mmCIF file of C-alpha atoms and ligand atoms in Angstrom:
data_model
loop_
_atom_site.group_PDB
_atom_site.id
_atom_site.type_symbol
_atom_site.label_atom_id
_atom_site.label_comp_id
_atom_site.label_asym_id
_atom_site.label_seq_id
_atom_site.Cartn_x
_atom_site.Cartn_y
_atom_site.Cartn_z
ATOM 1 C CA MET M 1 21.982 -21.503 13.888
ATOM 2 C CA THR M 2 24.238 -18.645 12.642
ATOM 3 C CA ASN M 3 24.499 -15.047 12.774
ATOM 4 C CA GLN M 4 26.313 -14.502 9.553
ATOM 5 C CA PHE M 5 24.818 -12.825 6.516
ATOM 6 C CA ILE M 6 25.238 -12.308 2.593
ATOM 7 C CA PRO M 7 24.330 -8.780 1.746
ATOM 8 C CA LEU M 8 22.430 -8.470 -1.351
ATOM 9 C CA VAL M 9 20.798 -5.302 -2.318
ATOM 10 C CA ASP M 10 20.458 -1.439 -1.873
ATOM 11 C CA LEU M 11 17.153 -0.225 -1.965
ATOM 12 C CA ARG M 12 15.993 2.069 -4.622
ATOM 13 C CA HIS M 13 13.426 3.333 -2.205
ATOM 14 C CA ALA M 14 13.203 3.664 1.660
ATOM 15 C CA GLY M 15 13.332 0.170 3.038
ATOM 16 C CA ASN M 16 15.597 -2.084 4.417
ATOM 17 C CA MET M 17 18.495 -4.212 2.661
ATOM 18 C CA LEU M 18 16.835 -7.621 2.713
ATOM 19 C CA ARG M 19 19.557 -10.592 3.419
ATOM 20 C CA VAL M 20 19.603 -14.115 2.752
ATOM 21 C CA PRO M 21 20.765 -16.011 6.000
ATOM 22 C CA ALA M 22 23.981 -17.698 5.051
ATOM 23 C CA GLN M 23 22.489 -21.086 6.508
ATOM 24 C CA PRO M 24 18.798 -20.508 6.551
ATOM 25 C CA ILE M 25 16.828 -20.171 9.578
ATOM 26 C CA ALA M 26 13.983 -21.825 8.566
ATOM 27 C CA PRO M 27 13.325 -22.557 4.955
ATOM 28 C CA SER M 28 9.945 -23.699 5.703
ATOM 29 C CA GLY M 29 7.584 -24.289 8.510
ATOM 30 C CA SER M 30 5.381 -22.292 10.940
ATOM 31 C CA LEU M 31 7.064 -18.808 12.064
ATOM 32 C CA ALA M 32 6.996 -17.357 15.179
ATOM 33 C CA ASP M 33 8.276 -13.610 15.906
ATOM 34 C CA ALA M 34 10.125 -12.086 18.702
ATOM 35 C CA ARG M 35 7.001 -12.112 20.953
ATOM 36 C CA GLY M 36 5.670 -15.193 20.123
ATOM 37 C CA ARG M 37 3.241 -14.455 17.418
ATOM 38 C CA MET M 38 3.145 -16.670 14.633
ATOM 39 C CA LEU M 39 3.133 -15.826 10.822
ATOM 40 C CA ARG M 40 -0.110 -16.792 9.639
ATOM 41 C CA ASP M 41 -1.980 -13.758 7.503
ATOM 42 C CA LEU M 42 -0.776 -11.809 4.272
ATOM 43 C CA ARG M 43 -1.970 -8.614 2.759
ATOM 44 C CA ILE M 44 -1.302 -7.780 -0.497
ATOM 45 C CA SER M 45 -1.621 -4.325 -1.925
ATOM 46 C CA VAL M 46 -1.983 -4.689 -5.294
ATOM 47 C CA THR M 47 -1.996 -1.549 -6.943
ATOM 48 C CA ASP M 48 -1.191 2.311 -4.829
ATOM 49 C CA ARG M 49 -3.816 3.698 -7.111
ATOM 50 C CA CYS M 50 -7.380 4.485 -6.457
ATOM 51 C CA ASN M 51 -10.447 6.330 -7.933
ATOM 52 C CA PHE M 52 -11.645 7.936 -4.145
ATOM 53 C CA ARG M 53 -9.800 10.383 -2.255
ATOM 54 C CA CYS M 54 -10.917 9.179 0.970
ATOM 55 C CA THR M 55 -9.780 12.120 3.298
ATOM 56 C CA TYR M 56 -8.563 9.753 5.977
ATOM 57 C CA CYS M 57 -6.456 7.767 3.410
ATOM 58 C CA MET M 58 -5.532 9.483 0.123
ATOM 59 C CA PRO M 59 -6.605 13.405 0.792
ATOM 60 C CA LYS M 60 -6.587 15.227 -2.227
ATOM 61 C CA GLU M 61 -4.023 17.965 -1.336
ATOM 62 C CA MET M 62 -1.309 15.262 -1.076
ATOM 63 C CA PHE M 63 -2.626 12.817 -4.114
ATOM 64 C CA GLY M 64 -3.417 15.477 -6.476
ATOM 65 C CA LYS M 65 -3.462 15.270 -10.042
ATOM 66 C CA ASP M 66 0.104 15.527 -10.463
ATOM 67 C CA HIS M 67 1.052 12.987 -7.555
ATOM 68 C CA ALA M 68 3.562 10.318 -8.558
ATOM 69 C CA PHE M 69 2.189 6.739 -8.912
ATOM 70 C CA LEU M 70 4.234 3.886 -9.259
ATOM 71 C CA PRO M 71 5.249 2.755 -12.784
ATOM 72 C CA HIS M 72 3.960 -0.259 -14.156
ATOM 73 C CA GLY M 73 7.431 -2.118 -14.207
ATOM 74 C CA ASP M 74 7.814 -1.229 -10.108
ATOM 75 C CA LEU M 75 4.604 -3.480 -9.367
ATOM 76 C CA LEU M 76 4.891 -7.291 -8.682
ATOM 77 C CA SER M 77 3.817 -9.018 -11.579
ATOM 78 C CA PHE M 78 1.279 -11.680 -10.830
ATOM 79 C CA GLU M 79 3.731 -14.424 -11.222
ATOM 80 C CA GLU M 80 5.820 -12.601 -8.568
ATOM 81 C CA ILE M 81 3.176 -12.394 -6.306
ATOM 82 C CA THR M 82 1.936 -15.905 -6.643
ATOM 83 C CA ARG M 83 5.316 -17.101 -6.192
ATOM 84 C CA LEU M 84 5.678 -15.318 -2.874
ATOM 85 C CA ALA M 85 2.197 -16.028 -1.758
ATOM 86 C CA SER M 86 3.642 -19.961 -2.016
ATOM 87 C CA ILE M 87 6.398 -19.357 -0.146
ATOM 88 C CA PHE M 88 4.454 -17.454 2.728
ATOM 89 C CA ILE M 89 1.737 -20.527 2.842
ATOM 90 C CA ALA M 90 4.761 -22.893 3.363
ATOM 91 C CA HIS M 91 5.510 -20.607 6.433
ATOM 92 C CA GLY M 92 2.050 -20.909 7.630
ATOM 93 C CA VAL M 93 -0.164 -18.480 6.308
ATOM 94 C CA GLU M 94 -3.909 -19.120 5.884
ATOM 95 C CA LYS M 95 -5.845 -16.025 4.790
ATOM 96 C CA ILE M 96 -4.813 -13.635 2.000
ATOM 97 C CA ARG M 97 -6.230 -10.050 2.056
ATOM 98 C CA ILE M 98 -6.184 -8.800 -1.646
ATOM 99 C CA THR M 99 -6.186 -5.084 -1.160
ATOM 100 C CA GLY M 100 -4.485 -1.460 -2.433
ATOM 101 C CA GLY M 101 -5.053 1.274 -3.400
ATOM 102 C CA GLU M 102 -8.744 0.001 -4.984
ATOM 103 C CA PRO M 103 -7.507 -3.973 -5.874
ATOM 104 C CA LEU M 104 -10.280 -3.624 -8.415
ATOM 105 C CA LEU M 105 -8.303 -1.009 -10.574
ATOM 106 C CA ARG M 106 -5.554 -3.646 -11.348
ATOM 107 C CA LYS M 107 -5.863 -5.181 -14.125
ATOM 108 C CA ASN M 108 -7.273 -8.388 -14.949
ATOM 109 C CA ILE M 109 -7.241 -8.797 -11.299
ATOM 110 C CA GLU M 110 -9.424 -12.008 -11.697
ATOM 111 C CA LYS M 111 -6.189 -13.895 -13.265
ATOM 112 C CA LEU M 112 -4.441 -13.512 -9.697
ATOM 113 C CA ILE M 113 -7.350 -14.598 -8.011
ATOM 114 C CA ALA M 114 -7.424 -17.716 -9.808
ATOM 115 C CA MET M 115 -3.596 -18.102 -9.608
ATOM 116 C CA LEU M 116 -3.983 -17.387 -5.665
ATOM 117 C CA SER M 117 -7.198 -19.798 -5.462
ATOM 118 C CA ALA M 118 -5.567 -22.585 -6.320
ATOM 119 C CA LEU M 119 -2.765 -22.399 -3.522
ATOM 120 C CA LYS M 120 -3.650 -24.617 -0.641
ATOM 121 C CA THR M 121 -2.219 -24.443 2.857
ATOM 122 C CA ILE M 122 0.292 -26.546 4.520
ATOM 123 C CA ASP M 123 -2.071 -28.931 5.806
ATOM 124 C CA GLY M 124 -3.892 -29.048 2.238
ATOM 125 C CA ARG M 125 -7.330 -26.579 3.218
ATOM 126 C CA ASP M 126 -8.329 -23.897 0.345
ATOM 127 C CA LEU M 127 -6.990 -20.829 1.065
ATOM 128 C CA ASP M 128 -8.950 -17.994 2.964
ATOM 129 C CA LEU M 129 -9.106 -15.827 0.198
ATOM 130 C CA THR M 130 -10.533 -12.363 -0.020
ATOM 131 C CA LEU M 131 -10.669 -9.023 -0.846
ATOM 132 C CA THR M 132 -11.089 -5.179 0.696
ATOM 133 C CA THR M 133 -12.830 -2.804 -1.935
ATOM 134 C CA ASN M 134 -14.354 0.590 -2.071
ATOM 135 C CA GLY M 135 -17.046 -1.338 -4.115
ATOM 136 C CA SER M 136 -17.053 1.135 -6.953
ATOM 137 C CA LEU M 137 -16.543 -1.578 -9.601
ATOM 138 C CA LEU M 138 -18.173 -4.492 -7.809
ATOM 139 C CA ALA M 139 -21.407 -4.776 -9.593
ATOM 140 C CA LYS M 140 -19.288 -4.915 -12.360
ATOM 141 C CA LYS M 141 -16.755 -7.370 -11.218
ATOM 142 C CA ALA M 142 -18.460 -9.515 -8.690
ATOM 143 C CA ARG M 143 -19.404 -12.657 -10.971
ATOM 144 C CA SER M 144 -15.522 -12.540 -12.828
ATOM 145 C CA LEU M 145 -14.232 -12.654 -9.368
ATOM 146 C CA LYS M 146 -16.437 -15.292 -7.535
ATOM 147 C CA ASP M 147 -15.758 -17.198 -10.867
ATOM 148 C CA ALA M 148 -12.269 -16.604 -10.543
ATOM 149 C CA GLY M 149 -12.079 -18.198 -7.109
ATOM 150 C CA LEU M 150 -12.609 -15.333 -4.667
ATOM 151 C CA LYS M 151 -14.834 -16.819 -1.633
ATOM 152 C CA ARG M 152 -15.663 -13.390 -0.251
ATOM 153 C CA VAL M 153 -15.326 -9.448 -0.062
ATOM 154 C CA THR M 154 -14.934 -6.825 2.653
ATOM 155 C CA VAL M 155 -16.563 -3.675 0.965
ATOM 156 C CA SER M 156 -15.781 -0.306 2.817
ATOM 157 C CA LEU M 157 -18.871 2.162 2.940
ATOM 158 C CA ASP M 158 -18.315 5.245 4.981
ATOM 159 C CA GLY M 159 -22.405 6.313 5.188
ATOM 160 C CA LEU M 160 -25.601 5.986 3.862
ATOM 161 C CA ASP M 161 -26.357 9.819 3.580
ATOM 162 C CA ASP M 162 -25.482 10.487 -0.444
ATOM 163 C CA THR M 163 -23.864 14.057 0.616
ATOM 164 C CA VAL M 164 -22.216 12.365 3.609
ATOM 165 C CA PHE M 165 -20.470 9.643 1.665
ATOM 166 C CA ARG M 166 -19.516 11.610 -1.610
ATOM 167 C CA ARG M 167 -17.604 13.979 0.864
ATOM 168 C CA MET M 168 -15.961 11.146 2.649
ATOM 169 C CA ASN M 169 -14.985 9.719 -0.483
ATOM 170 C CA ASP M 170 -14.094 13.104 -1.793
ATOM 171 C CA VAL M 171 -14.714 12.603 -5.960
ATOM 172 C CA ASP M 172 -18.305 12.885 -5.791
ATOM 173 C CA PHE M 173 -19.178 8.753 -6.142
ATOM 174 C CA PRO M 174 -22.726 8.343 -5.247
ATOM 175 C CA VAL M 175 -23.769 6.010 -2.327
ATOM 176 C CA ALA M 176 -26.094 3.931 -4.627
ATOM 177 C CA GLU M 177 -23.662 2.276 -6.698
ATOM 178 C CA VAL M 178 -21.743 0.944 -4.104
ATOM 179 C CA LEU M 179 -24.922 -0.448 -2.093
ATOM 180 C CA HIS M 180 -25.668 -2.012 -5.384
ATOM 181 C CA GLY M 181 -22.527 -3.778 -5.752
ATOM 182 C CA ILE M 182 -23.077 -5.174 -2.382
ATOM 183 C CA ASP M 183 -26.434 -6.195 -3.489
ATOM 184 C CA VAL M 184 -24.691 -7.710 -6.611
ATOM 185 C CA ALA M 185 -21.729 -9.219 -4.706
ATOM 186 C CA HIS M 186 -24.238 -11.044 -2.065
ATOM 187 C CA GLN M 187 -26.395 -12.577 -5.491
ATOM 188 C CA VAL M 188 -23.363 -14.196 -6.847
ATOM 189 C CA GLY M 189 -22.266 -15.670 -3.391
ATOM 190 C CA LEU M 190 -19.386 -13.859 -2.315
ATOM 191 C CA GLY M 191 -19.742 -13.819 1.011
ATOM 192 C CA PRO M 192 -20.181 -13.543 4.197
ATOM 193 C CA ILE M 193 -19.972 -9.877 2.905
ATOM 194 C CA LYS M 194 -18.297 -7.636 5.809
ATOM 195 C CA ILE M 195 -19.280 -3.703 5.520
ATOM 196 C CA ASN M 196 -16.238 -1.638 6.949
ATOM 197 C CA MET M 197 -17.488 2.125 8.083
ATOM 198 C CA VAL M 198 -14.602 4.177 9.682
ATOM 199 C CA VAL M 199 -15.827 6.693 12.032
ATOM 200 C CA LYS M 200 -14.610 10.257 12.002
ATOM 201 C CA GLY M 201 -15.906 12.631 14.664
ATOM 202 C CA GLY M 202 -17.466 15.276 12.964
ATOM 203 C CA ALA M 203 -17.309 14.012 9.595
ATOM 204 C CA ASN M 204 -19.360 10.642 9.363
ATOM 205 C CA ASP M 205 -20.064 9.944 13.163
ATOM 206 C CA SER M 206 -24.059 10.957 12.392
ATOM 207 C CA GLU M 207 -23.998 7.997 10.112
ATOM 208 C CA ILE M 208 -23.660 5.234 12.479
ATOM 209 C CA LEU M 209 -27.049 5.046 13.621
ATOM 210 C CA PRO M 210 -28.572 4.737 9.955
ATOM 211 C CA MET M 211 -25.336 2.224 8.798
ATOM 212 C CA ALA M 212 -26.434 0.007 12.360
ATOM 213 C CA ARG M 213 -30.480 0.292 11.548
ATOM 214 C CA HIS M 214 -30.031 -0.566 7.581
ATOM 215 C CA PHE M 215 -27.546 -3.070 7.723
ATOM 216 C CA HIS M 216 -29.091 -4.495 10.786
ATOM 217 C CA ASP M 217 -31.147 -7.740 10.113
ATOM 218 C CA THR M 218 -29.434 -8.829 6.912
ATOM 219 C CA PRO M 219 -26.847 -11.121 5.902
ATOM 220 C CA PHE M 220 -24.252 -8.078 6.193
ATOM 221 C CA ILE M 221 -22.094 -7.774 9.153
ATOM 222 C CA LEU M 222 -20.816 -4.097 9.500
ATOM 223 C CA ARG M 223 -17.944 -3.378 11.501
ATOM 224 C CA PHE M 224 -17.039 0.071 12.594
ATOM 225 C CA ILE M 225 -13.219 1.104 12.602
ATOM 226 C CA GLU M 226 -11.051 3.465 14.582
ATOM 227 C CA TYR M 227 -10.340 6.119 12.608
ATOM 228 C CA MET M 228 -6.049 5.814 12.670
ATOM 229 C CA ASP M 229 -3.405 7.496 12.412
ATOM 230 C CA VAL M 230 -1.668 5.420 9.562
ATOM 231 C CA GLY M 231 0.392 7.476 6.756
ATOM 232 C CA SER M 232 1.419 10.795 7.402
ATOM 233 C CA SER M 233 -1.119 12.743 4.908
ATOM 234 C CA ASN M 234 -4.067 12.575 6.839
ATOM 235 C CA ASP M 235 -3.646 15.226 9.747
ATOM 236 C CA TRP M 236 -4.462 12.848 12.084
ATOM 237 C CA ARG M 237 -5.904 14.128 15.297
ATOM 238 C CA VAL M 238 -6.858 12.194 18.402
ATOM 239 C CA ASP M 239 -10.031 13.991 19.218
ATOM 240 C CA GLU M 240 -11.182 12.817 15.580
ATOM 241 C CA VAL M 241 -11.131 9.441 16.765
ATOM 242 C CA ILE M 242 -15.128 8.278 18.339
ATOM 243 C CA PRO M 243 -14.165 5.340 20.182
ATOM 244 C CA SER M 244 -15.594 2.168 19.972
ATOM 245 C CA ALA M 245 -17.277 2.421 23.612
ATOM 246 C CA GLU M 246 -19.050 5.505 21.740
ATOM 247 C CA VAL M 247 -19.782 3.779 18.814
ATOM 248 C CA ILE M 248 -21.770 0.853 21.047
ATOM 249 C CA ARG M 249 -23.112 3.229 23.112
ATOM 250 C CA ARG M 250 -25.475 4.942 20.594
ATOM 251 C CA ILE M 251 -26.638 1.867 18.824
ATOM 252 C CA HIS M 252 -27.225 -0.033 21.871
ATOM 253 C CA ALA M 253 -30.081 2.729 23.119
ATOM 254 C CA TYR M 254 -32.003 2.086 20.014
ATOM 255 C CA MET M 255 -31.000 -1.540 19.551
ATOM 256 C CA PRO M 256 -29.988 -3.257 22.515
ATOM 257 C CA LEU M 257 -26.474 -5.304 21.723
ATOM 258 C CA THR M 258 -24.913 -8.164 24.021
ATOM 259 C CA LYS M 259 -20.898 -9.253 23.596
ATOM 260 C CA LEU M 260 -20.056 -12.281 21.710
ATOM 261 C CA GLN M 261 -17.350 -14.603 22.517
ATOM 262 C CA PRO M 262 -14.074 -14.316 19.634
ATOM 263 C CA ASN M 263 -14.699 -16.283 16.544
ATOM 264 C CA TYR M 264 -10.824 -17.449 17.010
ATOM 265 C CA ALA M 265 -8.012 -16.109 18.811
ATOM 266 C CA GLY M 266 -6.688 -12.939 17.627
ATOM 267 C CA GLU M 267 -9.787 -11.707 16.143
ATOM 268 C CA THR M 268 -9.568 -7.848 15.132
ATOM 269 C CA ALA M 269 -12.736 -6.889 15.706
ATOM 270 C CA ASN M 270 -14.818 -7.126 19.153
ATOM 271 C CA ARG M 271 -18.173 -8.847 17.648
ATOM 272 C CA TYR M 272 -21.502 -7.643 19.451
ATOM 273 C CA ARG M 273 -25.113 -9.125 18.823
ATOM 274 C CA TYR M 274 -28.245 -7.751 18.594
ATOM 275 C CA LEU M 275 -30.384 -8.556 21.421
ATOM 276 C CA ASP M 276 -33.366 -9.479 19.372
ATOM 277 C CA GLY M 277 -31.453 -12.093 17.084
ATOM 278 C CA LYS M 278 -31.591 -10.273 13.921
ATOM 279 C CA GLY M 279 -27.814 -10.098 13.402
ATOM 280 C CA GLU M 280 -24.178 -8.859 14.582
ATOM 281 C CA ILE M 281 -21.748 -6.110 14.288
ATOM 282 C CA GLY M 282 -17.670 -5.881 14.901
ATOM 283 C CA LEU M 283 -15.511 -2.962 16.599
ATOM 284 C CA ILE M 284 -12.128 -2.565 15.110
ATOM 285 C CA SER M 285 -10.670 -0.714 18.063
ATOM 286 C CA SER M 286 -6.693 0.161 17.162
ATOM 287 C CA VAL M 287 -6.889 3.114 19.079
ATOM 288 C CA THR M 288 -8.340 3.034 22.021
ATOM 289 C CA HIS M 289 -7.977 -1.028 22.612
ATOM 290 C CA ALA M 290 -4.891 -2.145 20.767
ATOM 291 C CA PHE M 291 -4.707 -5.853 19.596
ATOM 292 C CA CYS M 292 -0.729 -5.827 18.644
ATOM 293 C CA GLY M 293 -0.299 -9.099 21.215
ATOM 294 C CA ASP M 294 -2.534 -11.121 18.740
ATOM 295 C CA CYS M 295 -1.079 -9.767 15.465
ATOM 296 C CA THR M 296 -0.348 -12.367 12.778
ATOM 297 C CA ARG M 297 -0.227 -9.762 10.115
ATOM 298 C CA ALA M 298 2.340 -9.355 7.465
ATOM 299 C CA ARG M 299 1.853 -6.973 4.327
ATOM 300 C CA LEU M 300 3.419 -7.059 0.980
ATOM 301 C CA SER M 301 3.301 -3.751 -0.692
ATOM 302 C CA THR M 302 2.446 -2.638 -4.202
ATOM 303 C CA ASP M 303 6.456 -2.792 -5.203
ATOM 304 C CA GLY M 304 7.046 -5.852 -3.375
ATOM 305 C CA LYS M 305 8.316 -4.703 0.104
ATOM 306 C CA LEU M 306 7.407 -6.495 3.266
ATOM 307 C CA TYR M 307 5.977 -4.904 6.097
ATOM 308 C CA THR M 308 5.657 -6.459 9.510
ATOM 309 C CA CYS M 309 3.380 -3.830 10.663
ATOM 310 C CA LEU M 310 0.655 -1.114 9.450
ATOM 311 C CA PHE M 311 2.537 1.501 11.009
ATOM 312 C CA ALA M 312 5.841 1.039 10.167
ATOM 313 C CA GLY M 313 8.583 3.184 8.226
ATOM 314 C CA ASP M 314 10.540 0.856 6.129
ATOM 315 C CA GLY M 315 10.044 -2.008 4.455
ATOM 316 C CA HIS M 316 12.143 -5.068 3.429
ATOM 317 C CA ASP M 317 12.761 -5.255 -0.304
ATOM 318 C CA VAL M 318 11.384 -9.041 -1.507
ATOM 319 C CA ARG M 319 11.247 -7.650 -5.124
ATOM 320 C CA ALA M 320 14.686 -7.346 -5.065
ATOM 321 C CA LEU M 321 15.574 -11.367 -4.245
ATOM 322 C CA LEU M 322 12.657 -12.146 -6.650
ATOM 323 C CA ARG M 323 14.292 -10.071 -9.619
ATOM 324 C CA SER M 324 17.526 -11.459 -9.198
ATOM 325 C CA ASP M 325 18.638 -15.238 -9.029
ATOM 326 C CA HIS M 326 17.748 -16.432 -5.606
ATOM 327 C CA SER M 327 15.940 -19.570 -4.838
ATOM 328 C CA ASN M 328 12.750 -19.879 -2.995
ATOM 329 C CA ALA M 329 14.722 -21.712 -0.160
ATOM 330 C CA ASP M 330 16.954 -18.437 -0.248
ATOM 331 C CA ILE M 331 13.703 -15.955 -0.408
ATOM 332 C CA SER M 332 11.906 -18.313 2.336
ATOM 333 C CA ALA M 333 15.086 -17.943 4.644
ATOM 334 C CA ALA M 334 15.115 -14.070 4.043
ATOM 335 C CA ILE M 335 11.373 -13.765 5.716
ATOM 336 C CA ALA M 336 11.445 -16.083 8.114
ATOM 337 C CA HIS M 337 14.651 -14.002 9.691
ATOM 338 C CA VAL M 338 12.631 -10.697 9.036
ATOM 339 C CA TRP M 339 9.494 -12.292 10.720
ATOM 340 C CA GLN M 340 11.540 -13.758 13.813
ATOM 341 C CA LYS M 341 12.769 -10.433 14.430
ATOM 342 C CA ARG M 342 9.672 -8.622 14.424
ATOM 343 C CA SER M 343 8.442 -6.761 17.542
ATOM 344 C CA ASP M 344 6.249 -4.496 16.387
ATOM 345 C CA ARG M 345 3.721 -3.254 18.450
ATOM 346 C CA TYR M 346 2.762 0.182 17.783
ATOM 347 C CA SER M 347 -0.960 0.540 18.864
ATOM 348 C CA GLU M 348 0.191 -0.149 22.045
ATOM 349 C CA LEU M 349 2.957 1.915 22.234
ATOM 350 C CA ARG M 350 0.306 4.626 21.126
ATOM 351 C CA SER M 351 -2.220 3.527 23.417
ATOM 352 C CA GLU M 352 -0.148 4.005 26.408
ATOM 353 C CA GLN M 353 0.923 7.803 25.208
ATOM 354 C CA THR M 354 -2.913 8.261 26.041
ATOM 355 C CA THR M 355 -1.448 11.815 26.168
ATOM 356 C CA ALA M 356 -1.167 11.729 22.848
ATOM 357 C CA THR M 357 -2.234 14.505 20.497
ATOM 358 C CA GLN M 358 -1.048 13.008 16.990
ATOM 359 C CA SER M 359 1.024 10.802 15.376
ATOM 360 C CA LEU M 360 4.291 9.204 16.798
ATOM 361 C CA GLN M 361 6.281 8.889 14.134
ATOM 362 C CA THR M 362 6.360 9.073 10.146
ATOM 363 C CA LYS M 363 5.115 6.312 8.536
ATOM 364 C CA ILE M 364 4.236 4.932 4.909
ATOM 365 C CA GLU M 365 0.794 5.640 3.169
ATOM 366 C CA MET M 366 -2.041 2.627 3.632
ATOM 367 C CA SER M 367 -2.562 2.658 0.077
ATOM 368 C CA TYR M 368 0.570 1.924 -0.749
ATOM 369 C CA ILE M 369 1.116 -0.779 1.895
ATOM 370 C CA GLY M 370 -2.559 -2.212 2.141
ATOM 371 C CA GLY M 371 -5.153 -1.480 4.480
HETATM 372 N N1 SAM S 1 -9.846 0.827 -1.138
HETATM 373 C C1 SAM S 1 -10.102 -0.082 -0.559
HETATM 374 C C2 SAM S 1 -11.494 0.171 0.474
HETATM 375 O O1 SAM S 1 -11.171 1.312 0.686
HETATM 376 O O2 SAM S 1 -11.789 -0.790 0.553
HETATM 377 C C3 SAM S 1 -9.215 -1.075 -0.219
HETATM 378 C C4 SAM S 1 -7.707 -0.528 0.553
HETATM 379 S S1 SAM S 1 -8.254 0.496 2.109
HETATM 380 C C5 SAM S 1 -6.936 1.613 2.271
HETATM 381 C C6 SAM S 1 -8.233 -0.890 3.009
HETATM 382 C C7 SAM S 1 -9.198 -0.081 4.376
HETATM 383 O O3 SAM S 1 -8.371 0.567 5.283
HETATM 384 C C8 SAM S 1 -10.760 0.246 4.158
HETATM 385 O O4 SAM S 1 -11.755 0.026 4.854
HETATM 386 C C9 SAM S 1 -10.442 1.608 4.572
HETATM 387 O O5 SAM S 1 -11.644 2.170 5.159
HETATM 388 C C10 SAM S 1 -9.310 1.483 5.629
HETATM 389 N N2 SAM S 1 -8.695 2.953 5.920
HETATM 390 C C11 SAM S 1 -7.908 3.741 5.471
HETATM 391 N N3 SAM S 1 -7.588 4.567 6.166
HETATM 392 C C12 SAM S 1 -7.970 4.792 7.125
HETATM 393 C C13 SAM S 1 -7.288 5.365 8.536
HETATM 394 N N4 SAM S 1 -6.852 6.360 8.349
HETATM 395 N N5 SAM S 1 -8.141 4.652 9.489
HETATM 396 C C14 SAM S 1 -8.765 3.742 9.823
HETATM 397 N N6 SAM S 1 -9.072 2.850 8.250
HETATM 398 C C15 SAM S 1 -8.621 3.359 7.387
HETATM 399 FE FE1 SF4 S 2 -8.792 4.597 -1.593
HETATM 400 FE FE2 SF4 S 2 -9.879 2.777 0.002
HETATM 401 FE FE3 SF4 S 2 -7.982 4.666 0.582
HETATM 402 FE FE4 SF4 S 2 -10.574 5.307 0.176
HETATM 403 S S1 SF4 S 2 -9.798 4.200 2.009
HETATM 404 S S2 SF4 S 2 -8.726 6.351 -0.770
HETATM 405 S S3 SF4 S 2 -11.478 3.697 -1.420
HETATM 406 S S4 SF4 S 2 -7.495 2.816 -1.021
HETATM 407 FE FE1 SF4 S 3 -0.227 -5.496 14.062
HETATM 408 FE FE2 SF4 S 3 1.349 -3.118 13.933
HETATM 409 FE FE3 SF4 S 3 -1.456 -2.995 14.155
HETATM 410 FE FE4 SF4 S 3 0.050 -3.672 16.535
HETATM 411 S S1 SF4 S 3 0.150 -1.664 15.628
HETATM 412 S S2 SF4 S 3 -2.265 -4.479 15.447
HETATM 413 S S3 SF4 S 3 1.503 -4.707 15.705
HETATM 414 S S4 SF4 S 3 -0.198 -3.769 12.175
#
């Protein structure tokens, strides 16, 4: 192994120069990071645009009419995404999640799904290919996504009460259309469908119980997500986080629950099932119970930067390698180098600072890096 590197490109935006090791470290094969965490999941943001302005993600004050979104030429093309995906898969990635921004806004997204669904894991299995959406275009797109090879979807839904929902998305979008989208996705077989609710104290925590009641005894898996300090624009305050333990307490008082074993090591959600046997819920507790120790996720931003943590300040410019004459082996080795050096554990550090009242550092926005 050598420590010599060939410098390649300077970044146009903030980010790190991505270097190709002079002698590739691991052109393919599974990769462990500096804390022994394998590379297993890849989240790909396909657009930084969104038709919602969720107050915890893209608040209107920061993402107003004059906000400069990325120009089209900066976005990774479907061919570039697929090429990168196959390199990541050769490094052990088994699960790919398409996200954004709102991924269903990306033109011809079905074409990308078809290209990705043709890829196989190292040991020849189908990829676990999924997509996270706000559901606004799901009724229209569910059938074509399914036909293109998408396996399942996760739908974000922050309440059932129409007034609360419209206030959360802040563009006056009616909840009925998202619920219809979920039904259509279910009918075409895009399941099992997970429903994600970010709980923000004082904003939508009144919806915890109605959501639990609504999805009890359905095939849908409701997951409550602690409000996180992602990005630098949502003005995050720790006193607006409703801990998962409180969510459980509120539901358990009416519909008794019992804890389940994880489906697999590293599962982000803690699972509980209803004692009456009618379904389960998940809790994603990145603030009160950080799960960095099991984090096997890499993220690719809309413009092709590789992030090794949701809370990273800097990415590594893979697009520059793609758009120069570097071989797959070069890119593969550069990715390996980044992953092998990875030591991120932001949420654990935040938890250790139990007195923290605000975010720890300036970070990249979630709509750009992908949730
Ligand atoms: N637009 C799509 C959607 O909303 O499902 C995909 C992108 S969105 C960034 C992905 C996920 O991140 C959503 O489930 C959203 O609720 C979640 N999210 C965004 N900001 C968050 C925050 N501050 N804390 C916790 N979850 C957040
Ligand atoms: Fe858009 Fe999703 Fe962010 Fe809401 S959470 S603003 S729907 S990207
Ligand atoms: Fe993974 Fe970073 Fe989240 Fe920890 S804080 S779980 S390392 S993305």
